[in-house]
Short mmCIF file of C-alpha atoms and ligand atoms in Angstrom, two decimals:
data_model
loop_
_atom_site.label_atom_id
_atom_site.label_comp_id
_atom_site.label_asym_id
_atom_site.label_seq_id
_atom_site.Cartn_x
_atom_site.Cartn_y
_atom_site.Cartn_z
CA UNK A 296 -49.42 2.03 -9.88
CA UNK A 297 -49.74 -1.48 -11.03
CA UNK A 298 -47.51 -2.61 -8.65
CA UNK A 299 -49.81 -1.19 -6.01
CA UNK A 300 -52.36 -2.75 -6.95
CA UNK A 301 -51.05 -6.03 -7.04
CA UNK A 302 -49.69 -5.57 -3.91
CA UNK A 303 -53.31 -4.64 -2.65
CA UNK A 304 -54.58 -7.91 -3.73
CA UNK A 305 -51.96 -9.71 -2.41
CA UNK A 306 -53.68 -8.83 0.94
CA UNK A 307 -51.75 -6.35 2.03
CA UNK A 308 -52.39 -4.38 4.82
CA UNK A 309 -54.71 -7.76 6.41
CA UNK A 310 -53.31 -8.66 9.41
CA UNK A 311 -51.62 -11.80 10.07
CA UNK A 312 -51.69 -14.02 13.85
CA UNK A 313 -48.52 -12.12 15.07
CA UNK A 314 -48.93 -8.50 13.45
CA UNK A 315 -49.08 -6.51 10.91
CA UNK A 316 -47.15 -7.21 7.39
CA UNK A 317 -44.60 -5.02 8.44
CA UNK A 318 -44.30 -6.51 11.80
CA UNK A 319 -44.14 -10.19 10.37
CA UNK A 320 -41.57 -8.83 8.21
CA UNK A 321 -38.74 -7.90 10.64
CA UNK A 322 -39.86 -10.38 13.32
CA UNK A 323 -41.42 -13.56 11.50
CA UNK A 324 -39.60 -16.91 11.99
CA UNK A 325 -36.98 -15.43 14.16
CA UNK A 326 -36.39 -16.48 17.63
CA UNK A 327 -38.62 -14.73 19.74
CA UNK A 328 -38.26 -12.01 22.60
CA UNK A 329 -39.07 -14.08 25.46
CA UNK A 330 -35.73 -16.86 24.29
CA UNK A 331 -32.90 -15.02 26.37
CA UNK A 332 -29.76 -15.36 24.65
CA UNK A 333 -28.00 -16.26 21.73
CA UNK A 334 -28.60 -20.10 20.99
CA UNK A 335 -25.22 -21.66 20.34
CA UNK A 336 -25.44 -23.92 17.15
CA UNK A 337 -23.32 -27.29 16.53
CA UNK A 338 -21.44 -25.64 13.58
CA UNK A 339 -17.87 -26.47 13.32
CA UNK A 340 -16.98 -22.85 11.74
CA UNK A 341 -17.86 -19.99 14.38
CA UNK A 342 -21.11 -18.33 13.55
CA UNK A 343 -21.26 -14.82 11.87
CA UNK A 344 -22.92 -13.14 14.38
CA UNK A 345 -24.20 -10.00 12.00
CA UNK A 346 -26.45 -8.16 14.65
CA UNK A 347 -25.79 -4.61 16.08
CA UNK A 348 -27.69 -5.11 19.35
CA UNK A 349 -28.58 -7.74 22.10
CA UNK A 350 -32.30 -8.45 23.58
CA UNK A 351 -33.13 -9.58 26.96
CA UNK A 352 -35.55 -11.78 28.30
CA UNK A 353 -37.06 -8.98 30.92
CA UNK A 354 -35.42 -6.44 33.07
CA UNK A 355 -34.27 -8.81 35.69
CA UNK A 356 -31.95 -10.31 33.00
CA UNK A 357 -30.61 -6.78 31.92
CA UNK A 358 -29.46 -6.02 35.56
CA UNK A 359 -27.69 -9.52 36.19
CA UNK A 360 -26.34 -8.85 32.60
CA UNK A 361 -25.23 -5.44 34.01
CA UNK A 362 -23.86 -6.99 37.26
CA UNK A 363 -22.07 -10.04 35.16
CA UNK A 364 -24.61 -12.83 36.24
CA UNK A 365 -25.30 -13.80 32.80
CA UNK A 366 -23.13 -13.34 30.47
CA UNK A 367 -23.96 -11.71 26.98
CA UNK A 368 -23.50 -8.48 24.65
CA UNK A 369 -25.48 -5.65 24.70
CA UNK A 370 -24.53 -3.44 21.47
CA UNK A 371 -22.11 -4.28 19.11
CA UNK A 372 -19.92 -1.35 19.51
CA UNK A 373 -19.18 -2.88 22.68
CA UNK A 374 -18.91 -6.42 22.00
CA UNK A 375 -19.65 -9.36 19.49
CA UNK A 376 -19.39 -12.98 19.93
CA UNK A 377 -17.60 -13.68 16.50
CA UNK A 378 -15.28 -10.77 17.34
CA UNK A 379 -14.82 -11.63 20.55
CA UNK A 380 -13.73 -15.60 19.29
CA UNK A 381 -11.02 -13.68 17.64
CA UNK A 382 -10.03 -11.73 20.23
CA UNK A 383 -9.77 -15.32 22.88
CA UNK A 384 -7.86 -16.67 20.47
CA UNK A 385 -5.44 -14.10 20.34
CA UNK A 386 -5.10 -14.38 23.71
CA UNK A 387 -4.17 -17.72 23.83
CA UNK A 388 -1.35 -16.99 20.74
CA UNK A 389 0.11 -14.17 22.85
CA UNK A 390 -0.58 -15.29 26.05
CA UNK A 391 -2.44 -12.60 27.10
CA UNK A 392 -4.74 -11.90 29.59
CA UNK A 393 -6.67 -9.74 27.78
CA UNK A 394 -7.59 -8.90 24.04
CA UNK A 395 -9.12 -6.11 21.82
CA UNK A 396 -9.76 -6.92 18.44
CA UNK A 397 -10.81 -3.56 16.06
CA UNK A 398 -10.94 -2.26 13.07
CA UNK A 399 -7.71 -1.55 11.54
CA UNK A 400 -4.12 -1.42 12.54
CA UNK A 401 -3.81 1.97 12.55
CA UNK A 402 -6.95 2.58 14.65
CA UNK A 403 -5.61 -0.12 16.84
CA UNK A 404 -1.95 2.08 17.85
CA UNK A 405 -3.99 5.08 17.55
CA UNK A 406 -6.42 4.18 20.28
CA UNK A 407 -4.18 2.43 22.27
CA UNK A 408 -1.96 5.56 22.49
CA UNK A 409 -5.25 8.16 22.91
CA UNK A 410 -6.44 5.50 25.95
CA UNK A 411 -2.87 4.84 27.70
CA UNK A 412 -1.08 8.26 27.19
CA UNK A 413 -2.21 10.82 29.80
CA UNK A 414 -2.03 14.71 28.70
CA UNK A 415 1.52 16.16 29.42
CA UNK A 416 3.77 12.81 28.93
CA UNK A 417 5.92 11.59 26.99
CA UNK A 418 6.20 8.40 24.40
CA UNK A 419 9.27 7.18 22.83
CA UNK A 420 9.17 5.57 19.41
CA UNK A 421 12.18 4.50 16.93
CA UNK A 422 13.12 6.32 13.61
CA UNK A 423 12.18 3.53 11.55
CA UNK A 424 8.22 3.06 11.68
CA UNK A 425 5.08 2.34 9.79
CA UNK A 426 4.74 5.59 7.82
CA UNK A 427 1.24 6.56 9.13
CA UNK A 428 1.99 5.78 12.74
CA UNK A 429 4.79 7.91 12.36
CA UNK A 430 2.46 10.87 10.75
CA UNK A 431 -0.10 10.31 14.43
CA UNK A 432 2.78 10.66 16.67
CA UNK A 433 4.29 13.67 14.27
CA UNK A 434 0.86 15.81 13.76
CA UNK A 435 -1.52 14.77 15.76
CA UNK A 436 -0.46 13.00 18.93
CA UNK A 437 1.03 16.66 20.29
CA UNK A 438 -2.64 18.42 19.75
CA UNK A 439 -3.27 15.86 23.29
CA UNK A 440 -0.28 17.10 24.86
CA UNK A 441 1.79 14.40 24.50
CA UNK A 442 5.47 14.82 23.18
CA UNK A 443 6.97 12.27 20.85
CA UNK A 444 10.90 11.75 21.62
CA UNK A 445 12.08 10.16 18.63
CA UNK A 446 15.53 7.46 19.43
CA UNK A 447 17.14 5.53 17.01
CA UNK A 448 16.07 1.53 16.56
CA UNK A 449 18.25 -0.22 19.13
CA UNK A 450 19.79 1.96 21.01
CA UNK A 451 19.34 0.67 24.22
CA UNK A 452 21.75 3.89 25.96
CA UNK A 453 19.05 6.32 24.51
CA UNK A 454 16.17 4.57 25.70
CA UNK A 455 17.48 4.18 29.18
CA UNK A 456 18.36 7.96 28.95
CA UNK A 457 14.99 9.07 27.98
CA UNK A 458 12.90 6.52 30.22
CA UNK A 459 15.27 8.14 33.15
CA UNK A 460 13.88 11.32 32.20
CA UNK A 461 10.28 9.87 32.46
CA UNK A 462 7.94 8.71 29.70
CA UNK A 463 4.89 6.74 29.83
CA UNK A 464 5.40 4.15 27.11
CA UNK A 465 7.95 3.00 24.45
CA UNK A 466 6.38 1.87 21.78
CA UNK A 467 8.12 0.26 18.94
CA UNK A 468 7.76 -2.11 15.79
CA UNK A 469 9.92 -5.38 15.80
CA UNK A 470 10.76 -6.07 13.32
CA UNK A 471 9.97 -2.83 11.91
CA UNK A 472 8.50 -1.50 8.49
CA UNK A 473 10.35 -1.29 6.30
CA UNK A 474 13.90 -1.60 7.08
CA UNK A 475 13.41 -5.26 9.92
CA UNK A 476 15.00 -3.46 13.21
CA UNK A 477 14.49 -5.30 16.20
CA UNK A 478 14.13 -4.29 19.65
CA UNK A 479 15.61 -6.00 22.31
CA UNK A 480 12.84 -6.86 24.17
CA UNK A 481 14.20 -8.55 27.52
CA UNK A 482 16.51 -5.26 27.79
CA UNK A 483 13.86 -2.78 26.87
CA UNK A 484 11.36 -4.25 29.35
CA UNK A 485 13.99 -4.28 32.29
CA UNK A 486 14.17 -0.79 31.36
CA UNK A 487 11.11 0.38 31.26
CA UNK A 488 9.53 -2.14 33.82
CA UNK A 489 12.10 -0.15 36.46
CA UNK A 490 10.76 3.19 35.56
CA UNK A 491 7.19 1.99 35.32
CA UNK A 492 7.29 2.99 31.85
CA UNK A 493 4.80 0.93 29.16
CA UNK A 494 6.39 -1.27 26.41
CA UNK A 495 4.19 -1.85 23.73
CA UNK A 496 5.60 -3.88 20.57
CA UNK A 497 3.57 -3.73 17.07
CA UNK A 498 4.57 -7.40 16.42
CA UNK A 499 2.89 -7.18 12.93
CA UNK A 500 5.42 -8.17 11.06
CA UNK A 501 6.61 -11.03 13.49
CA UNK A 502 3.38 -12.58 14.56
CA UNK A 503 2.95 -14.98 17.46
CA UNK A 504 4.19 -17.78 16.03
CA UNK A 505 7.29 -15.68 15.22
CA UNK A 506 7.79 -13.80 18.49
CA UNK A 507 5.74 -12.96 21.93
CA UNK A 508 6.63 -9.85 23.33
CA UNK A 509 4.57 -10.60 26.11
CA UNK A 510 6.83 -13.76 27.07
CA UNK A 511 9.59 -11.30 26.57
CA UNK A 512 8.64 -8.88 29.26
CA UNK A 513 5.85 -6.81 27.21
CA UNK A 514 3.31 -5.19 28.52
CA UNK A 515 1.20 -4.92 25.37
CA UNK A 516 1.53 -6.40 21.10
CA UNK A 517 -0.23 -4.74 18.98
CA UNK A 518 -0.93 -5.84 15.04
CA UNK A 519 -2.14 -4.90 12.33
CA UNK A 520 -3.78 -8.21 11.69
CA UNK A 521 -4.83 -6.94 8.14
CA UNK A 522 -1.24 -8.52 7.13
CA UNK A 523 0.08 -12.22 8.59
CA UNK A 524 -2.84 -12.61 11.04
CA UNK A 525 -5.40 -12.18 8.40
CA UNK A 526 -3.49 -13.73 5.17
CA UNK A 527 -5.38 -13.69 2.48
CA UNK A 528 -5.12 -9.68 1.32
CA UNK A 529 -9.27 -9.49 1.57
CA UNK A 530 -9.54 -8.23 5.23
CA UNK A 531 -8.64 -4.95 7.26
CA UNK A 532 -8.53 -5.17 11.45
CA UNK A 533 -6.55 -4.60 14.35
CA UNK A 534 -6.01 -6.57 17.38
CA UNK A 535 -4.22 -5.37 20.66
CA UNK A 536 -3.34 -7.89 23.49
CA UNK A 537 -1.83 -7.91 26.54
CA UNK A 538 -2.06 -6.79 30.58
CA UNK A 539 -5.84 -7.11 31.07
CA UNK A 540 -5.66 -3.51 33.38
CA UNK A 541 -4.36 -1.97 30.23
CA UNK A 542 -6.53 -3.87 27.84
CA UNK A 543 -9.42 -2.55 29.72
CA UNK A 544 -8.33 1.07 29.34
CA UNK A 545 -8.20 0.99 25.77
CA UNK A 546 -11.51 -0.87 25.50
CA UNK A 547 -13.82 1.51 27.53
CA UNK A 548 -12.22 4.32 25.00
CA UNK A 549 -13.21 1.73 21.90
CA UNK A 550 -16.27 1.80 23.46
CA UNK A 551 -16.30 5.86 22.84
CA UNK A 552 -14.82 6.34 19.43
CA UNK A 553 -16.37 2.91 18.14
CA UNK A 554 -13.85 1.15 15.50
CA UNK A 555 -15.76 -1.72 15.38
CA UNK A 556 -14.26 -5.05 13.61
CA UNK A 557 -17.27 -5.90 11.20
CA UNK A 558 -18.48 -9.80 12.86
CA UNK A 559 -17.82 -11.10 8.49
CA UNK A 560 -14.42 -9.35 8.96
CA UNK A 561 -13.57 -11.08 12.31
CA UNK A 562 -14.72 -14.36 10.98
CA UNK A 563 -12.12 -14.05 7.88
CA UNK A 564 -9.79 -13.35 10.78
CA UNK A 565 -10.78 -16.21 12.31
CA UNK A 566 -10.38 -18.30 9.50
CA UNK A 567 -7.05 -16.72 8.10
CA UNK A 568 -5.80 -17.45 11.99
CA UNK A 569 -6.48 -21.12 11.36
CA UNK A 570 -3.60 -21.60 9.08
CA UNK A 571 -1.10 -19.60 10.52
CA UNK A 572 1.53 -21.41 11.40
CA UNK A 573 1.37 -23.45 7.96
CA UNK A 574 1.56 -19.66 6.23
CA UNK A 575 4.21 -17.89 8.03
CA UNK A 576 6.53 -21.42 8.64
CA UNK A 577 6.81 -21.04 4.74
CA UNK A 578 7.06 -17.34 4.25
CA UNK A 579 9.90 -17.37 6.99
CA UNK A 580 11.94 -20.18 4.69
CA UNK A 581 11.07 -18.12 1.64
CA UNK A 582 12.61 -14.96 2.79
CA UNK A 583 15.36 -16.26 4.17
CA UNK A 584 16.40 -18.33 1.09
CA UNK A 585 15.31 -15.15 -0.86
CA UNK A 586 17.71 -12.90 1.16
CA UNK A 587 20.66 -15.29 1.04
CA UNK A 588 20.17 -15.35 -2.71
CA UNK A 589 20.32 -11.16 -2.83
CA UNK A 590 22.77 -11.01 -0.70
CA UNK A 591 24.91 -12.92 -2.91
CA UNK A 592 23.94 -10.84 -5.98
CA UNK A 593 25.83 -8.22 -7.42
CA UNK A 594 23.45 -5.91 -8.95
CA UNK A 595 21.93 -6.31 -5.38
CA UNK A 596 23.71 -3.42 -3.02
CA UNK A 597 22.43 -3.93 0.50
CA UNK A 598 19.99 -6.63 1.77
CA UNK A 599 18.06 -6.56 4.68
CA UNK A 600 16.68 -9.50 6.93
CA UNK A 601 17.39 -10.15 10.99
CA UNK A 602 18.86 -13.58 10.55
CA UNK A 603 21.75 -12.46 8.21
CA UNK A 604 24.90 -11.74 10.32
CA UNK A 605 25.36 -8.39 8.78
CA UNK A 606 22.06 -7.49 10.54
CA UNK A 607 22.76 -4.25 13.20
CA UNK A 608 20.40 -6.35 15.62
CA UNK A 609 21.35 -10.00 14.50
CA UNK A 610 22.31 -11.44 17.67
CA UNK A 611 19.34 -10.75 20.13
CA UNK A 612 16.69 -10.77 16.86
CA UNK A 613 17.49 -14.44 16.79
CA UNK A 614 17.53 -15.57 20.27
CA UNK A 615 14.28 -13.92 20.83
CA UNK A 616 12.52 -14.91 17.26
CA UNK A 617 11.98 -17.92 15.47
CA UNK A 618 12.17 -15.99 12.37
CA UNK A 619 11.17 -13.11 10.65
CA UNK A 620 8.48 -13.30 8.51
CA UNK A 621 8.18 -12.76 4.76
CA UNK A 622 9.50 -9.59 3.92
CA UNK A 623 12.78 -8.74 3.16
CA UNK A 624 14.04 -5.25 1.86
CA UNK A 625 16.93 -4.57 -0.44
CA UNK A 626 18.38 -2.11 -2.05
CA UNK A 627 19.29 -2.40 -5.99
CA UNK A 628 22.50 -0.57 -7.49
CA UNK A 629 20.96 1.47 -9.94
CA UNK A 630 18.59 3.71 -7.72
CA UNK A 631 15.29 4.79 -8.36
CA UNK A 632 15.16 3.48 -12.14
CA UNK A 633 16.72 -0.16 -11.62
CA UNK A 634 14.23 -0.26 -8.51
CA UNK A 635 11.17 0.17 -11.03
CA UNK A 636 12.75 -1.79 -13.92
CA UNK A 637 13.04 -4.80 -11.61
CA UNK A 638 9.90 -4.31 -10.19
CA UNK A 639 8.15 -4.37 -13.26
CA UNK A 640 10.26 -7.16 -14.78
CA UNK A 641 8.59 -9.57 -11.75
CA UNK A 642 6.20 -11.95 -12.59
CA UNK A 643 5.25 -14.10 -9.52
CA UNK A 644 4.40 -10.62 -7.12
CA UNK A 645 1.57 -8.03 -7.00
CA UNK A 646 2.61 -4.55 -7.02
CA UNK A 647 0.95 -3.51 -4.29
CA UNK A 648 1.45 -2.20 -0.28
CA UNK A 649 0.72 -4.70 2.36
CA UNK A 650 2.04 -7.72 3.10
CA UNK A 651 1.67 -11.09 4.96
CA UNK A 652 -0.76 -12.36 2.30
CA UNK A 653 -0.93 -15.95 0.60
CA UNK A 654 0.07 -13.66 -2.62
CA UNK A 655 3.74 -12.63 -2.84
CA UNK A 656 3.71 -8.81 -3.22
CA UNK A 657 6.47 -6.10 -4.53
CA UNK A 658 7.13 -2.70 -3.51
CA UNK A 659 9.55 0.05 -4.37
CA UNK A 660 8.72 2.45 -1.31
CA UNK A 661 10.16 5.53 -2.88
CA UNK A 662 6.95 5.50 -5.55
CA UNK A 663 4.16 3.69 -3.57
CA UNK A 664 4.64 5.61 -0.30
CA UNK A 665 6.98 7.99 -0.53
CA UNK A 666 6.33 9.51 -4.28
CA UNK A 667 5.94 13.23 -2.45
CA UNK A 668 8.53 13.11 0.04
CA UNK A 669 11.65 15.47 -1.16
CA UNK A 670 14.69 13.11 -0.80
CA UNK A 671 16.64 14.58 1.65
CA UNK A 672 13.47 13.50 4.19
CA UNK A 673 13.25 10.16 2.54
CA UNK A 674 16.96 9.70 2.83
CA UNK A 675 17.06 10.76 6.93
CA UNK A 676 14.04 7.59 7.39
CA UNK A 677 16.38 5.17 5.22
CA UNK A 678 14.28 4.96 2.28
CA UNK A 679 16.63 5.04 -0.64
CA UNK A 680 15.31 5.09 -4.10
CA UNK A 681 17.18 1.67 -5.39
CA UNK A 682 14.53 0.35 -2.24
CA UNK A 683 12.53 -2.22 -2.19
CA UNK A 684 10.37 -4.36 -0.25
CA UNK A 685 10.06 -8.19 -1.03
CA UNK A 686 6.70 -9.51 1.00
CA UNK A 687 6.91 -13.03 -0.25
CA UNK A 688 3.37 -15.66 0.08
CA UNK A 689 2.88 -18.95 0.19
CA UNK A 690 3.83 -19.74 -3.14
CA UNK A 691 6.56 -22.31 -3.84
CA UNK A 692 10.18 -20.77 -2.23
CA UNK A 693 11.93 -22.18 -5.73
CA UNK A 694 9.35 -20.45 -7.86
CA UNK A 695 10.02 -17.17 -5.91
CA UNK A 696 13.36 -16.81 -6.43
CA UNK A 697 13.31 -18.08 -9.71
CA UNK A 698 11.05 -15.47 -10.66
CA UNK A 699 13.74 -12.72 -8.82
CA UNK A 700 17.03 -13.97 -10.29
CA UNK A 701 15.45 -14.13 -13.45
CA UNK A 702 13.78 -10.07 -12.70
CA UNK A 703 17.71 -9.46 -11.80
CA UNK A 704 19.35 -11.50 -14.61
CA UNK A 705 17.19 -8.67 -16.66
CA UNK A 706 17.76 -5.87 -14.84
CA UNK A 707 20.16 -3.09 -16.71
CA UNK A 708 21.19 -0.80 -13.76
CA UNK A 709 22.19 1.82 -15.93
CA UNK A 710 18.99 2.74 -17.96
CA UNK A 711 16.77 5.19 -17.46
CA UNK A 712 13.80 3.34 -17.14
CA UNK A 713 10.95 5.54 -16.22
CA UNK A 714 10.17 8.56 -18.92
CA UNK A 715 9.30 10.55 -15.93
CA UNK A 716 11.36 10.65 -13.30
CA UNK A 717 10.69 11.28 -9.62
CA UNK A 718 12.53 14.87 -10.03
CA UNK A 719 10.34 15.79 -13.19
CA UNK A 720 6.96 14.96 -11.43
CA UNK A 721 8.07 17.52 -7.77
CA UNK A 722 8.97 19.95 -11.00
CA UNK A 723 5.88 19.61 -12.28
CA UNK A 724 3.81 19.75 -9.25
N1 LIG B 168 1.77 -1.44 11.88
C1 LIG B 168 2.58 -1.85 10.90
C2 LIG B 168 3.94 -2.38 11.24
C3 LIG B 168 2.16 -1.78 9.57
O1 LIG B 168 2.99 -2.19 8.60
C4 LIG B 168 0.88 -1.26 9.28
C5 LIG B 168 0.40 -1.14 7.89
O2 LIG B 168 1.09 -1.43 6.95
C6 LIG B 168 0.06 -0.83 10.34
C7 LIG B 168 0.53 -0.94 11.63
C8 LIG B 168 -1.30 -0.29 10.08
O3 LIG B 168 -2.19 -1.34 9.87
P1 LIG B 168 -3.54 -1.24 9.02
O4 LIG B 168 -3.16 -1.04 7.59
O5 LIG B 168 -4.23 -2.53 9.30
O6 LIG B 168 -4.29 -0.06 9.56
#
């Protein structure tokens, strides 16, 4: 009541020269109707363009808009200029001719698929694949009358075999989450480009300074750019790239479903993008230093990174990349137990999923992802429970594997760590 009042003496309710209160109040001291578009500013950052729709000067403007004349947005589900900075300078990293920058990874492959896949064909993906991708091509991907013909990861005889037999796209991770397969991209593309099949690589874990697939003969890269592209573990998007006919197809479908990248999430994009080259040049020399090191360890059974000989797709991983990013997965003797024990023993990482952040993080894939999968299904996709996955940052390579040798020095691979075991939770329920 008081409040009222003072607000009634305040004047409200008097009109001012432009409109009423509530007029003034969406509308005062910003650039009128009548100034056309956007006014660029001499900022050095790219401006956060936080609007949801475009005005026009009159009608005339609309239609040359409409007829491309003058060159604007009109609604943000269909475009942004902070967004759309992203999405030119992913084209220039990929070498692209076109780019689609959205919301998330997963809405990124997800789209792309829904746009690109018509009713009644067939896609071919690898074993080894980012869990949730896997779940849209194993649930939901068959509801649009698409079948998903599962090959293993570099078997080129299988590929040719089922592209023979007519598919509309391979799509594959390289390297791939978790276990770093690589595709051979030069051979898959002959393949494919012969039976007009698609090849789309999710290069998320490789990144353009890593590896173009488009140089290699790709039609599309795809990336969850939540992870290297990003950097900084604060930001969640998507970015697809690649032959601007294709690009198009999967951006008039954006246009439907509406995954927009937030313009404050594409400028963190943006600004993660800046640096890189700096971030990944040292995550690559991390890992590999850190894989050398387990490999060399006894408590350390297997270790997994493309540019150790042992790797099943050594030779073409490194003529085609210029390394592999910062994760590397390894399995510890000692199983599900020793994984957690070292783990927890860690002191530089994060336990946490993701990856391709300034913050090294940890992950033992059996508890974070796979906690309800029986084993025998865990066991057919490679995860094992001794498992884990290394995503090293930015820190300082020495203090990185310092902190791990020390984590393995400590590491007793016959205790039983954990009080409840994997076996006693499914028991439970
Ligand atoms: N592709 C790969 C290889 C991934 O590892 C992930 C997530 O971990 C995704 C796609 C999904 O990306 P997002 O989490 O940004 O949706």
């Amino acid at each position: 009541m008081l409040a009222r009042r003072a607000f009634a003496l305040a004047g409200a309710g008097k009109r001012c020269a432009s409109g009423g209160v509530g007029t003034v109040s969406v509308k005062g001291g910003e650039p009128a109707r009548a100034s056309g578009h956007m006014k660029s500013s001499d900022a050095i950052a790219v401006p956060i363009v936080q609007t949801a729709a475009y005005t026009f000067k009159d009608s005339q403007q609309l239609i040359d808009f409409n007829e491309g004349r003058y060159p604007s947005y009109e609604y943000g589900r269909y475009g942004n200029p902070t967004v759309r900075a992203v999405e030119q300078k992913m084209m220039e990293l990929e070498g692209a001719e076109d780019c689609l920058a959205s919301t998330s990874g997963m809405y990124t492959a997800v789209s792309m698929m829904m746009a690109l896949l018509p009713e009644g064909s067939r896609v071919i993906t690898t074993t080894d694949c980012y869990r949730r991708t896997r779940q849209f091509l194993n649930t939901v991907i068959n509801k649009m009358g698409v079948t998903n013909v599962v090959i293993p990861p570099g078997d080129l005889d299988a590929l040719r075999c089922e592209v023979q037999r007519g598919a509309a796209m391979f799509f594959s991770e390289s390297p791939s989450n978790p276990m770093l397969r690589c595709v051979d991209i030069p051979a898959a593309s002959q393949i494919c480009r012969a039976a007009g099949t698609i090849l789309c690589i999710d290069g998320t874990f490789s990144t353009p300074y890593n590896q173009r697939p488009l140089d290699l003969g790709a039609d599309i890269v795809i990336h969850s750019a939540t992870k290297y592209l990003a950097g900084h573990h604060d930001v969640l998007a998507g970015v697809l790239a690649g032959r601007k006919d294709l690009v198009e197809q999967v951006r008039a479908l954006h246009g439907v479903m509406g995954g927009v990248l937030d313009p404050h999430a594409a400028y963190l994009l943006l600004r993660g993008l800046k640096t890189l080259h700096l971030r990944v040049a040292r995550q690559n020399a991390s890992a590999e230093a850190l894989a050398r090191m387990l490999h060399a360890h006894p408590k350390v059974k297997k270790t997994i990174y493309p540019s150790l000989p042992h790797h099943p797709d050594h030779a073409y991983a490194t003529a085609q990349a210029r390394g592999f990013g910062g994760v590397v997965s390894f399995e510890l003797h000692g199983g599900l137990h020793a994984g957690a024990m070292f783990t927890d023993t860690l002191q530089m990482p994060h336990i946490a999923p993701s990856l391709g952040g300034c913050d090294s993080l940890v992950e033992q894939p059996t508890i974070i992802s796979y906690w309800n999968v029986p084993p025998d299904e865990r066991n057919e996709i490679g995860i094992q429970d001794g498992l884990i996955r290394f995503a090293c940052g930015v820190e300082e390579t020495d203090d990185i594997l310092a902190d791990v040798a020390r984590a393995l020095e400590l590491l007793d691979v016959e205790k039983q760590y954990l009080k409840d075991t994997h076996e006693a939770w499914r028991i439970k329920g």
